[in-house]
Coordinates of C-alpha atoms and ligand atoms in Angstrom, one line a residue:
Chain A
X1 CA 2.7 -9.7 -46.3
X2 CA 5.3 -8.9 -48.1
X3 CA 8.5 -11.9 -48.3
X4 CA 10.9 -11.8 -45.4
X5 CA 8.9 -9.1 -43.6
X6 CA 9.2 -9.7 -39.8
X7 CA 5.6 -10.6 -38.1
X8 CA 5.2 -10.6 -34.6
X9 CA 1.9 -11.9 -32.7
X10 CA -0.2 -10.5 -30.4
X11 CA -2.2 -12.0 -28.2
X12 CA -6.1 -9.9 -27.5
X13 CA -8.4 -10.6 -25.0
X14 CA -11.8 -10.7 -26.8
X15 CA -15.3 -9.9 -25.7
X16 CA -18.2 -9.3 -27.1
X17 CA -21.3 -9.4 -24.6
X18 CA -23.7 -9.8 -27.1
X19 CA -22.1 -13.6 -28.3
X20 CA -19.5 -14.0 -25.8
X21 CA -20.3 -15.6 -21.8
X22 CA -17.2 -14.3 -21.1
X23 CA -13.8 -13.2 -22.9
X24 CA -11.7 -15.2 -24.3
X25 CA -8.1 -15.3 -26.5
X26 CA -7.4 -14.5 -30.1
X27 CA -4.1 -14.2 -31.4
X28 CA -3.1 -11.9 -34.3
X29 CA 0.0 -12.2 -36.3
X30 CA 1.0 -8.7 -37.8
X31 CA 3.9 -7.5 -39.7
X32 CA 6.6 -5.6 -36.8
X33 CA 9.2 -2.8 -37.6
X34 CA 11.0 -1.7 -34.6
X35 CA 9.3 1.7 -34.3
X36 CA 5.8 0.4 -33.7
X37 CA 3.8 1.1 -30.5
X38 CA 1.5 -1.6 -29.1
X39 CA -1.5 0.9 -29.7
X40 CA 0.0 0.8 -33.6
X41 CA -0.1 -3.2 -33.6
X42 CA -3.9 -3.6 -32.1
X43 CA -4.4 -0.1 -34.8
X44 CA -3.4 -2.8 -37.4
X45 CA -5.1 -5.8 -36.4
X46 CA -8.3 -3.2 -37.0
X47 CA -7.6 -2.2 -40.1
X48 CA -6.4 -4.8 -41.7
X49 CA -7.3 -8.3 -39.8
X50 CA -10.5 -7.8 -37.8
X51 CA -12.2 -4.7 -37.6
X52 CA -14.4 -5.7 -34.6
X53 CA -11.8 -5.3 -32.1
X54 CA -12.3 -2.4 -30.1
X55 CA -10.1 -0.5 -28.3
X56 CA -9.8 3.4 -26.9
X57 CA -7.1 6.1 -28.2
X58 CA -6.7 9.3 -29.6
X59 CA -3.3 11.3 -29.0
X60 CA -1.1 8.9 -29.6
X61 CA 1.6 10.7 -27.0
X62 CA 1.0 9.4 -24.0
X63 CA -1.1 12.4 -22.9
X64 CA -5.2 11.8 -23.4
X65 CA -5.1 9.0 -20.9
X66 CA -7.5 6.9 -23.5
X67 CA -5.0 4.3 -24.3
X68 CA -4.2 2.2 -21.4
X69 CA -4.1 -1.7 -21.5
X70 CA -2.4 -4.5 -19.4
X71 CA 0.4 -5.6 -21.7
X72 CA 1.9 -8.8 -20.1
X73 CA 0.1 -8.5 -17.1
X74 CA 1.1 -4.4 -16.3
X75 CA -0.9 -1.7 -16.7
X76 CA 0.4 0.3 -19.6
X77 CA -0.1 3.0 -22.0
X78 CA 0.0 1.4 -25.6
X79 CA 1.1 4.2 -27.5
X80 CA 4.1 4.4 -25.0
X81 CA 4.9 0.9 -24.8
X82 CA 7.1 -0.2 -28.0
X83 CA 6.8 -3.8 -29.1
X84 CA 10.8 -3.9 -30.1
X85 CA 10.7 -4.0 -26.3
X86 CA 8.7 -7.9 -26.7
X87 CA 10.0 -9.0 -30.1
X88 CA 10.2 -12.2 -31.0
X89 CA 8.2 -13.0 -28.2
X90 CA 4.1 -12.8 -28.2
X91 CA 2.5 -9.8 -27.0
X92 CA -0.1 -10.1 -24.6
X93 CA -2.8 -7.3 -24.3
X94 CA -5.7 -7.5 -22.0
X95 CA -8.0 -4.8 -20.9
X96 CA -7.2 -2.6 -17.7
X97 CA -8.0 -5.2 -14.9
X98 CA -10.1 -4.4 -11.8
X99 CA -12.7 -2.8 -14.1
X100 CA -15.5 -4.4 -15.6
X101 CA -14.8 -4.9 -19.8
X102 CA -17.7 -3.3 -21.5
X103 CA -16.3 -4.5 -25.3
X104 CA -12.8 -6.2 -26.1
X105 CA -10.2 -3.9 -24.6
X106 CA -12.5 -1.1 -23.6
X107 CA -13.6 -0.8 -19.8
X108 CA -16.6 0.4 -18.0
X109 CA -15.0 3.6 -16.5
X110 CA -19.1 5.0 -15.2
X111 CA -17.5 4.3 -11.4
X112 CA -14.4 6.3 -11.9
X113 CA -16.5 9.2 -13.5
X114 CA -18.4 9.2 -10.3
X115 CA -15.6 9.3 -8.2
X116 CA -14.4 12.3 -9.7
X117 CA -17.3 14.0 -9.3
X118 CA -17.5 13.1 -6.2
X119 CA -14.1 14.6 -4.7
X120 CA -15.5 18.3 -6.3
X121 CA -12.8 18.6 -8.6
X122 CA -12.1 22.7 -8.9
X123 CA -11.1 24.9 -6.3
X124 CA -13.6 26.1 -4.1
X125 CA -12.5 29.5 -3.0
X126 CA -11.1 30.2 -0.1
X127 CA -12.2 33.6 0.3
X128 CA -14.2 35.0 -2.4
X129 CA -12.7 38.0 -4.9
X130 CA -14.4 40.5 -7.3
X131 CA -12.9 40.8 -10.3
X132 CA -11.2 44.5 -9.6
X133 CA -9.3 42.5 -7.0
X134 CA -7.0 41.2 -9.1
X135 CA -6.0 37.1 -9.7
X136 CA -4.8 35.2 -6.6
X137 CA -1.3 35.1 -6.2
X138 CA 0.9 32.1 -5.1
X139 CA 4.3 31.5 -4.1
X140 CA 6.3 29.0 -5.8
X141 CA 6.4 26.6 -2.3
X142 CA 2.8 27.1 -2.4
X143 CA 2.7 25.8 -6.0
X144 CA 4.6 23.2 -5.1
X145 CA 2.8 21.6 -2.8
X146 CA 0.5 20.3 -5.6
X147 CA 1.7 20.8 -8.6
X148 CA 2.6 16.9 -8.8
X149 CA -1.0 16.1 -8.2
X150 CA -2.1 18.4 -10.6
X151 CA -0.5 16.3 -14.2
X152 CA -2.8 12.9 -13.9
X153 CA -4.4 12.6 -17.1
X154 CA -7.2 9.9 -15.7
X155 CA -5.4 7.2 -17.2
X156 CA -6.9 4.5 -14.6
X157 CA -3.2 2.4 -14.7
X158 CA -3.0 3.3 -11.2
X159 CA -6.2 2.1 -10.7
X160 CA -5.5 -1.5 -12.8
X161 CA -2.5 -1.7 -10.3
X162 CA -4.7 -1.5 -7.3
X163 CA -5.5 -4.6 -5.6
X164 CA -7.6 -3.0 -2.9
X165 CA -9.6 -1.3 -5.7
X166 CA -10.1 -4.4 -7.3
X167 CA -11.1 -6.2 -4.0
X168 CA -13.4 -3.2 -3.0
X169 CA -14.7 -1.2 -6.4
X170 CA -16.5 1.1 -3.8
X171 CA -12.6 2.5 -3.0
X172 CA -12.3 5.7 -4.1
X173 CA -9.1 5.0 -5.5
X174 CA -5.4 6.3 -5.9
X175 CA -6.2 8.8 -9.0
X176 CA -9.3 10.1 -7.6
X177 CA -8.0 11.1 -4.0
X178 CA -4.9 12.4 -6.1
X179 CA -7.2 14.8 -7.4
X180 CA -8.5 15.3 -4.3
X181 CA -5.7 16.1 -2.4
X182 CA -4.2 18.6 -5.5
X183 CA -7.2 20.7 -4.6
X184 CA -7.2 20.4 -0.5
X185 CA -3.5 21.5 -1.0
X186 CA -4.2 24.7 -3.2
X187 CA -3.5 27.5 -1.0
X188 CA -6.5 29.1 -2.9
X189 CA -8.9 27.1 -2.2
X190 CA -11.0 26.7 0.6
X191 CA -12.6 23.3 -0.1
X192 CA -10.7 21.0 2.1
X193 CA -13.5 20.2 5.5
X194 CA -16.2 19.0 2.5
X195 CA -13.6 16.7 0.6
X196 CA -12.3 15.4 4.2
X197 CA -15.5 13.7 4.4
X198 CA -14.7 11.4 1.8
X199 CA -11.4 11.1 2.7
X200 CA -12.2 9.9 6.3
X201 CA -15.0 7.5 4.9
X202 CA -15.0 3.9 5.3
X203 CA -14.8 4.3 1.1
X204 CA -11.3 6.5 1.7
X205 CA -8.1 6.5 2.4
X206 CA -7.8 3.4 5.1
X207 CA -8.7 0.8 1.9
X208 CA -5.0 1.4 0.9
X209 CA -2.6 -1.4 2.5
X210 CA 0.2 0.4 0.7
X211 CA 1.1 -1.2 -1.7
X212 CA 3.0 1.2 -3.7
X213 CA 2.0 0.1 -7.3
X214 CA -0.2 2.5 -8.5
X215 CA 2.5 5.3 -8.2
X216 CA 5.4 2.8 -9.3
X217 CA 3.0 2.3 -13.2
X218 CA 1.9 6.2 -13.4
X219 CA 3.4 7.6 -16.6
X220 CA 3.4 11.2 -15.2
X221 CA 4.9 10.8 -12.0
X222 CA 1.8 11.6 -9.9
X223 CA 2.4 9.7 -7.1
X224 CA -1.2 8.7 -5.9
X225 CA 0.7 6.5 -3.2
X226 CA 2.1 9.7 -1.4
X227 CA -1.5 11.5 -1.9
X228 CA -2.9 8.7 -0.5
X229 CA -1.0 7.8 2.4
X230 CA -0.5 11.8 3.2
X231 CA -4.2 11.6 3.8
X232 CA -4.1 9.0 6.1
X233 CA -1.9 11.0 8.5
X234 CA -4.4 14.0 7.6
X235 CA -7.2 11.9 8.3
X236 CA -5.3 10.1 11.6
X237 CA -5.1 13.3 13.0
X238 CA -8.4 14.6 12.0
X239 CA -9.6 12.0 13.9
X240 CA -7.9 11.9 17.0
X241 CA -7.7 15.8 17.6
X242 CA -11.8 16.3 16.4
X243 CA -12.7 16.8 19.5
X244 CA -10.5 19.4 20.6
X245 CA -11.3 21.6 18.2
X246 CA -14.7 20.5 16.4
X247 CA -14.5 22.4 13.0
X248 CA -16.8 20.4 11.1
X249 CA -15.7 17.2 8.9
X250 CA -17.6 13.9 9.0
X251 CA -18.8 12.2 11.8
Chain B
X1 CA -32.8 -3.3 -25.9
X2 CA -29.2 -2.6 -25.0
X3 CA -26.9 -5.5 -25.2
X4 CA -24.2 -4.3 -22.8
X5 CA -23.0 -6.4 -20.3
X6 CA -20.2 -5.3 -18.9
X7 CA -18.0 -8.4 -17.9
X8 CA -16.5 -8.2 -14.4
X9 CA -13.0 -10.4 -13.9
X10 CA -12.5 -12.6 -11.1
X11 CA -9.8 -11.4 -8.5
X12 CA -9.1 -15.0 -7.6
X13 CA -4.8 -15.4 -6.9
X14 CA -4.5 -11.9 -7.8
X15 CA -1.2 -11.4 -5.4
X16 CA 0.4 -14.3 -7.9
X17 CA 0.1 -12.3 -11.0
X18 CA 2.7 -9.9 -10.9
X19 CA 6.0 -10.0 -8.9
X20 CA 5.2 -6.9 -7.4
X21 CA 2.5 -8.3 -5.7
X22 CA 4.4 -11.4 -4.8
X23 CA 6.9 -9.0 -3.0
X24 CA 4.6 -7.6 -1.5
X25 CA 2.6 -10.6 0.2
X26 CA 5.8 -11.7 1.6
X27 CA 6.8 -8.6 3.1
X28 CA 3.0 -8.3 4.8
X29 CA 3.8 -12.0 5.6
X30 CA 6.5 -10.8 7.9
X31 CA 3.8 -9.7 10.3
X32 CA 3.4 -13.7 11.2
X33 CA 7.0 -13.5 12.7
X34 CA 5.8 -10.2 14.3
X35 CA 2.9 -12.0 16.1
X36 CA 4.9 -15.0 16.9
X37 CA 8.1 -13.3 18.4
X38 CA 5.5 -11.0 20.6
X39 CA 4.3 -14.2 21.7
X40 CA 7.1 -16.1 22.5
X41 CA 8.1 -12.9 24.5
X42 CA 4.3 -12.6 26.1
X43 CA 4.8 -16.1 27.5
X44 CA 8.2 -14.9 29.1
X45 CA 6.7 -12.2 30.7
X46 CA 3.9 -14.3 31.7
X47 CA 6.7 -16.7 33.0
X48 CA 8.8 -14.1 35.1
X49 CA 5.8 -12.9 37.0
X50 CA 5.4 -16.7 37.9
X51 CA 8.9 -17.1 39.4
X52 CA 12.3 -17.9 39.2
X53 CA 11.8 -21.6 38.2
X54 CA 8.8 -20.4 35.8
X55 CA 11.2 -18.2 34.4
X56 CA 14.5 -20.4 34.0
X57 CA 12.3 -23.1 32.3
X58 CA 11.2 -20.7 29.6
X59 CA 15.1 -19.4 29.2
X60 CA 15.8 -23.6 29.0
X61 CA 13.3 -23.6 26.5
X62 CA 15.2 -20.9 24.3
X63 CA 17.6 -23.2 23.1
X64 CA 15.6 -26.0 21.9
X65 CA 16.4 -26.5 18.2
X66 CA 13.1 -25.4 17.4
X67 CA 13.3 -21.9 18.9
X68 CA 16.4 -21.5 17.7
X69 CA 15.3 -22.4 14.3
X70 CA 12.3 -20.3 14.8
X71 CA 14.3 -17.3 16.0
X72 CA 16.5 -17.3 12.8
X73 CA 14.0 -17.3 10.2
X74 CA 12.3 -14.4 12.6
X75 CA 15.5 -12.5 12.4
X76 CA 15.5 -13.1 8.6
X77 CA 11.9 -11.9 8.6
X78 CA 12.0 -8.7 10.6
X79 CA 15.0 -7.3 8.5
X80 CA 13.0 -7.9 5.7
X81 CA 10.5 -6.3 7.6
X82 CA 12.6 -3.5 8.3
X83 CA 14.2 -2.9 4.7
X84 CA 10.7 -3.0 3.4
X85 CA 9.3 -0.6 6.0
X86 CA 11.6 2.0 4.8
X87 CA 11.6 1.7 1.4
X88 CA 8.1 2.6 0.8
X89 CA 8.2 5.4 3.9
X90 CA 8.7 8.0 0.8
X91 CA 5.8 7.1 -0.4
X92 CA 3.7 7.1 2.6
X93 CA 5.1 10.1 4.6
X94 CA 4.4 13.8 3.9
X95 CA 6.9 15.3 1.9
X96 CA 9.9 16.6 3.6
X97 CA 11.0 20.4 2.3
X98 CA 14.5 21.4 3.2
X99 CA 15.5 24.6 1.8
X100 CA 13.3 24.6 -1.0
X101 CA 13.7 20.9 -2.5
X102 CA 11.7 17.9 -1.6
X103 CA 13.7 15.4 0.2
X104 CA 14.5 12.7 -2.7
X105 CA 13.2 9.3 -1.6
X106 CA 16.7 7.6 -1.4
X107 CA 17.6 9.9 1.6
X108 CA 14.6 8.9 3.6
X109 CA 15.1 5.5 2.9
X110 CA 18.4 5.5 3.9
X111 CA 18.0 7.7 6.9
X112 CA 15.7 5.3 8.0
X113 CA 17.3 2.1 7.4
X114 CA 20.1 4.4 9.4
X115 CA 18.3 5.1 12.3
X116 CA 17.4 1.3 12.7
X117 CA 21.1 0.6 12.8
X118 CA 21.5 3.5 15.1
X119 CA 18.6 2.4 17.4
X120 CA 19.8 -1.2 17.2
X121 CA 23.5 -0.9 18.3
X122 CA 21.9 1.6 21.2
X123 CA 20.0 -1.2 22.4
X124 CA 23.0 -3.7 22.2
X125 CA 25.0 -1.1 24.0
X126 CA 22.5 -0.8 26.8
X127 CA 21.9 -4.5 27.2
X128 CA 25.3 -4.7 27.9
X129 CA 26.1 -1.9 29.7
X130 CA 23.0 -3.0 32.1
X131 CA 24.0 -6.9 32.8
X132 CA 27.9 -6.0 33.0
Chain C
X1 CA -27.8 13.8 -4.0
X2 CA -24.7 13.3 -1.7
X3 CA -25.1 10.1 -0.1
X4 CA -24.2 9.9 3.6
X5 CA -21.1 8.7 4.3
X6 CA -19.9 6.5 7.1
X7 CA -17.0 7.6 9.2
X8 CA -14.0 4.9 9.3
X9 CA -12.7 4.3 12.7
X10 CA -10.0 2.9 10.7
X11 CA -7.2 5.7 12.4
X12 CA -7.0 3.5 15.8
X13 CA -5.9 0.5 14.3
X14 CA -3.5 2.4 11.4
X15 CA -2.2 4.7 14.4
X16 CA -1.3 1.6 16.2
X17 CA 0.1 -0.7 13.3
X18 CA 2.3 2.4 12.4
X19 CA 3.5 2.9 15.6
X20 CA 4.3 -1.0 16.0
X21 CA 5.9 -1.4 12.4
X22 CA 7.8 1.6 12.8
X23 CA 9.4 0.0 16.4
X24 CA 9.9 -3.2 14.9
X25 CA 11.4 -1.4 12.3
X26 CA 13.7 0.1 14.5
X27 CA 14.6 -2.3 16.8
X28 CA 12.9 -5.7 16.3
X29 CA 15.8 -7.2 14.3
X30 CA 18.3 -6.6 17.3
X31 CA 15.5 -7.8 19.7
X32 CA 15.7 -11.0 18.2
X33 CA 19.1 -11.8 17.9
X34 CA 19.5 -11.0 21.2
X35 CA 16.8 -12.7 22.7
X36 CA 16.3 -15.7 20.6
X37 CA 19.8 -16.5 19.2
X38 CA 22.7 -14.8 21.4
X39 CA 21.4 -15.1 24.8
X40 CA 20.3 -18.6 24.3
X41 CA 23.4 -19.8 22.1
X42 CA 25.7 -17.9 24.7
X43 CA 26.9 -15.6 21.7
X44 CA 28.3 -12.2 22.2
X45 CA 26.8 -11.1 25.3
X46 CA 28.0 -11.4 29.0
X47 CA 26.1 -15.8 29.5
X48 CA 23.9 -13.9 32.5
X49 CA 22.5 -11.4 30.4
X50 CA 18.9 -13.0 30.9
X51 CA 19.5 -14.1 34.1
X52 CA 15.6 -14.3 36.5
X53 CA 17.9 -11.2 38.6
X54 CA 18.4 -9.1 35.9
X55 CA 15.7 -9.1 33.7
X56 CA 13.1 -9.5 37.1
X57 CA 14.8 -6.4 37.9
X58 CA 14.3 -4.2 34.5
X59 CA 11.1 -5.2 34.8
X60 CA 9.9 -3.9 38.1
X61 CA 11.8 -0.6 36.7
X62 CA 9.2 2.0 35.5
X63 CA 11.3 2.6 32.3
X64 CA 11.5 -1.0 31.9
X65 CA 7.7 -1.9 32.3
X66 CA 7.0 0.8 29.7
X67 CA 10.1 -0.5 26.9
X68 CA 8.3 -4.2 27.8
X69 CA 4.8 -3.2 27.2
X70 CA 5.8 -1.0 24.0
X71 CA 7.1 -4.1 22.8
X72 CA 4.6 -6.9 22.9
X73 CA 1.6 -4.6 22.3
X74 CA 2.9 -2.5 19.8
X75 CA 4.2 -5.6 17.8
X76 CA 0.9 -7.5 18.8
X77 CA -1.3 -4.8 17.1
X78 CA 0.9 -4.0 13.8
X79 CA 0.9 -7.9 13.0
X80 CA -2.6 -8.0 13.8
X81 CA -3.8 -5.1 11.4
X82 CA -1.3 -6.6 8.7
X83 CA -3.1 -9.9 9.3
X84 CA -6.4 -8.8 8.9
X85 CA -5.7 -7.0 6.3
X86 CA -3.9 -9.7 4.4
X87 CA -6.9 -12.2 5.0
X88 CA -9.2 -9.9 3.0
X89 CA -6.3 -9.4 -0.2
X90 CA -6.2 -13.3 -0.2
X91 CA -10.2 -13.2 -0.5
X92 CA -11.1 -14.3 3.3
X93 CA -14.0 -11.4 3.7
X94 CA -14.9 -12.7 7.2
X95 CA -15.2 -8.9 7.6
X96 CA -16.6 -8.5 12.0
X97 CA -15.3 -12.1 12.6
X98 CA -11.3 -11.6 11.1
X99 CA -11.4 -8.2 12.7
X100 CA -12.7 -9.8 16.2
X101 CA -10.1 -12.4 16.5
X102 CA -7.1 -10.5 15.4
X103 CA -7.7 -7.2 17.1
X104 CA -9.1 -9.5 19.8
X105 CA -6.1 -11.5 20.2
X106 CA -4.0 -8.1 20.0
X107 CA -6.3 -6.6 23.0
X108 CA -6.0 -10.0 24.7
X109 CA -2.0 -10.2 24.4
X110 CA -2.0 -6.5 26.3
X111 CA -4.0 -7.0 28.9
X112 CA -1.6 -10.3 30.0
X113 CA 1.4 -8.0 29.4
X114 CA -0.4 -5.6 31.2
X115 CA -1.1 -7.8 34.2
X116 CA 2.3 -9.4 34.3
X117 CA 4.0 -6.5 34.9
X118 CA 1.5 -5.4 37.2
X119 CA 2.3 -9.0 39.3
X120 CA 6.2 -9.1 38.9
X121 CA 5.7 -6.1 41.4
X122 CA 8.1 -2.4 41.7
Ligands
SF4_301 S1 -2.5 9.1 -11.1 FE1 -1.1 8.5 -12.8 S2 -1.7 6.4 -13.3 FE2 -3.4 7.3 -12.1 S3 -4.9 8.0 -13.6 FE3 -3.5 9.8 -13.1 S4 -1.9 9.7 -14.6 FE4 -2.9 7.7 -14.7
FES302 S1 -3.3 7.5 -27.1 FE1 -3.4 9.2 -25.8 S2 -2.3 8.5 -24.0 FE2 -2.0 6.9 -25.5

């Protein structure tokens, strides 16, 4: 390093299942300039200290979702989180929490990939068009009504903000039912009894206490919180009004 | 043989970690000042359909230290309760549309916390209109 | 394969809690003061505002009866579903047992307010 170069340290959480019991500290000191991104610090560590250290990223933008970490304690995206923002303090980056850490800062997302799948992610058509009939129009308000739920980019902070999530990994979970309810609120699609199902489930919507975090650390203004509790009332009224006019849905 | 072993973390003090979660244990703590106020007003009831002297021992009992003690950090707690309630209501109603735009979230929250004024002086007002 | 999911009767309790934190929202901060600070310390309000007449009176009143009863359940079941709830964040999983005794205790509290205003009579 070169003389009277500022340094900063970072503080990684470390594991590596095939030495480690379980994951441990290491702290990294690395040259800082004022324009570097957390994700460029670890990026350095890599290249230049230990090359063992493994972490997820690729656009660098803050729009693959690939980058996220808990940096002092909050889930973050590290190519959006500057470390001017820390300096001269230490830097502490930790996997997301609430899932289980497959290598050093990388999670086991395999329960999240399910979920998605699980909430049929596409629109299911309402009412089904040949191609002479033209594209399915809709009106701004009706674009509206999801169009917030349509920008998650499967980041999982909301998901490392989740307490109930990480008290009950069987919760389906504020991006997931995000999802979920960008496509039951598509005026084109036709979808919505099948995904209620899930929804009402003792996996759904009544694991949220909310809490509100989830929406307060999402970098694109999703909102999972309002999905979520929307769906409660959805569900609420589901339930109470079944029996009056039985159109299907879980039992 | 696969050497994965995907580490799971222990949720132990969880709500101490981060002062949101902090927040929001004491604002769900509230809910013990719920129970207890709803009791102290259960036995009351329970009181009045015992009598007049059933009744005027309970109102005695009212202004033991204790109660009164009790009573302020209640009134403490339920406005907490209240100011918390409908600060997160954006969050957990369905979106309000009017003409077009989606109600921004400082409007609800401060309709709310206006209605609960509203509602509140209402009650006063008919307290006193009933006992004067 | 979809495996079979298990309906939550979750919307009972949540209707419930809402409706209570929403009234304590409202109101409970006023009910308080009034009951447990300026009727007992003789603040504000007329010193006979509690009096065994007056309140025995709003309470054999239909409108009274139902305010009273909205009260002391509704609050009773919000602080009960917060309390359960709060039991499982700080790792209590007692799961059918937490749920028994503070639903239980909710029910309970109802069916006494219930049957008090039944006895103090029309
Ligand atoms: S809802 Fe927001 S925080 Fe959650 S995964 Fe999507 S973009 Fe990330
Ligand atoms: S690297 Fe793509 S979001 Fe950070």
């Amino acid at each position: 390093m070169a003389e009277g170069q500022k340094t900063i340290e970072i503080e990684v959480l470390r594991y590596h299942p095939e030495n480690d019991t379980e994951p441990h500290a290491q702290v990294f000191e690395i040259p800082f300039t004022d324009d570097m991104s957390v994700l460029q610090g670890v990026q350095y560590i890599k290249d230049h200290l230990d090359g063992s250290l493994s972490f997820r990223w690729s656009c660098r933008m803050a729009i693959c979702g690939s980058c996220g970490m808990m940096i002092n304690g909050v889930p973050s995206l590290s190519c959006q989180t500057f470390l001017r923002d820390y300096y001269p303090a230490r830097v502490r980056v930790e996997a997301l929490a609430h899932f289980p850490i497959e290598r050093d800062l990388v999670v086991n997302m395999e329960g999240f990939i399910e979920k998605l799948e699980s909430i049929q992610p596409y629109i299911i058509p309402r009412e089904a068009r040949t191609l002479s009939e033209g594209e399915y129009l809709q009106t701004p308000e009706q674009l509206g009504a999801y169009e917030q739920f349509s920008s998650c980019i499967n980041c999982l902070l909301c998901y490392a903000a989740c307490p109930q999530f990480g008290l009950n990994s069987r919760f389906v979970g504020p991006a997931a039912l995000a999802l979920l309810h960008r496509y039951n609120a598509d005026s084109r699609d036709g979808g919505k009894a099948e995904r209620m199902e899930l929804v009402n489930s003792e996996d759904g919507v009544f694991n949220c206490t909310a809490v509100g975090y989830c929406s307060e650390v999402c970098p694109k203004h999703v909102d999972p919180a309002n999905a979520v509790n929307q769906n409660k009332t959805n569900s609420a009224i589901d339930y109470f009004l079944r029996f009056l006019a039985p159109k299907g849905g879980a039992r | 043989m696969s050497k994965r072993r995907p580490y799971v973390r222990s949720m132990d003090g969880w709500w101490r970690r981060n002062p949101y979660f902090v927040e929001y244990m004491i604002h769900e703590g509230t809910a013990l000042f719920v129970a207890a106020y709803a009791g102290i007003l259960l036995a009351g009831l329970v009181r009045l359909a015992e009598g007049e002297a059933a009744w005027n021992a309970w109102l005695a009992a009212l202004k033991n230290p204790w109660y009164v003690g009790f009573h302020l950090f209640a009134l403490a707690a339920l406005a907490y309760h209240s100011f918390t309630w409908f600060k997160i209501m954006p969050r957990t109603m369905p979106p309000v549309i009017v003409e077009g735009q989606r109600l921004p979230a400082w409007v609800i929250t401060g309709g709310g916390l206006a209605a609960a004024v509203v509602a509140s002086l209402i009650l006063l007002g008919v307290v006193w209109g009933m006992v004067r | 394969m979809k495996p079979t999911l298990k309906r939550s009767n979750a919307p009972i309790f949540w209707a419930l809690f809402g409706a209570g934190g929403m009234l304590s929202a409202l109101i409970g901060p006023m009910l308080v003061f009034i009951t447990g600070l300026a009727v007992p310390l003789g603040l504000l309000l007329p010193a006979d505002t509690m009096s065994y007449a007056h309140v025995l009176a709003f309470a054999r009143n239909w409108a009274g009866k139902a305010f009273i009863l909205a009260v002391i359940a509704l609050f009773l079941w919000h602080a009960a579903h917060r309390i359960f709830h709060s039991l499982h964040d700080v790792g209590v999983h007692a799961g059918t047992g937490a749920k028994l005794v503070c639903y239980g205790l909710a029910l309970v509290g109802t069916v006494i307010a219930a049957w008090a205003l039944l006895a103090v009579g029309f």
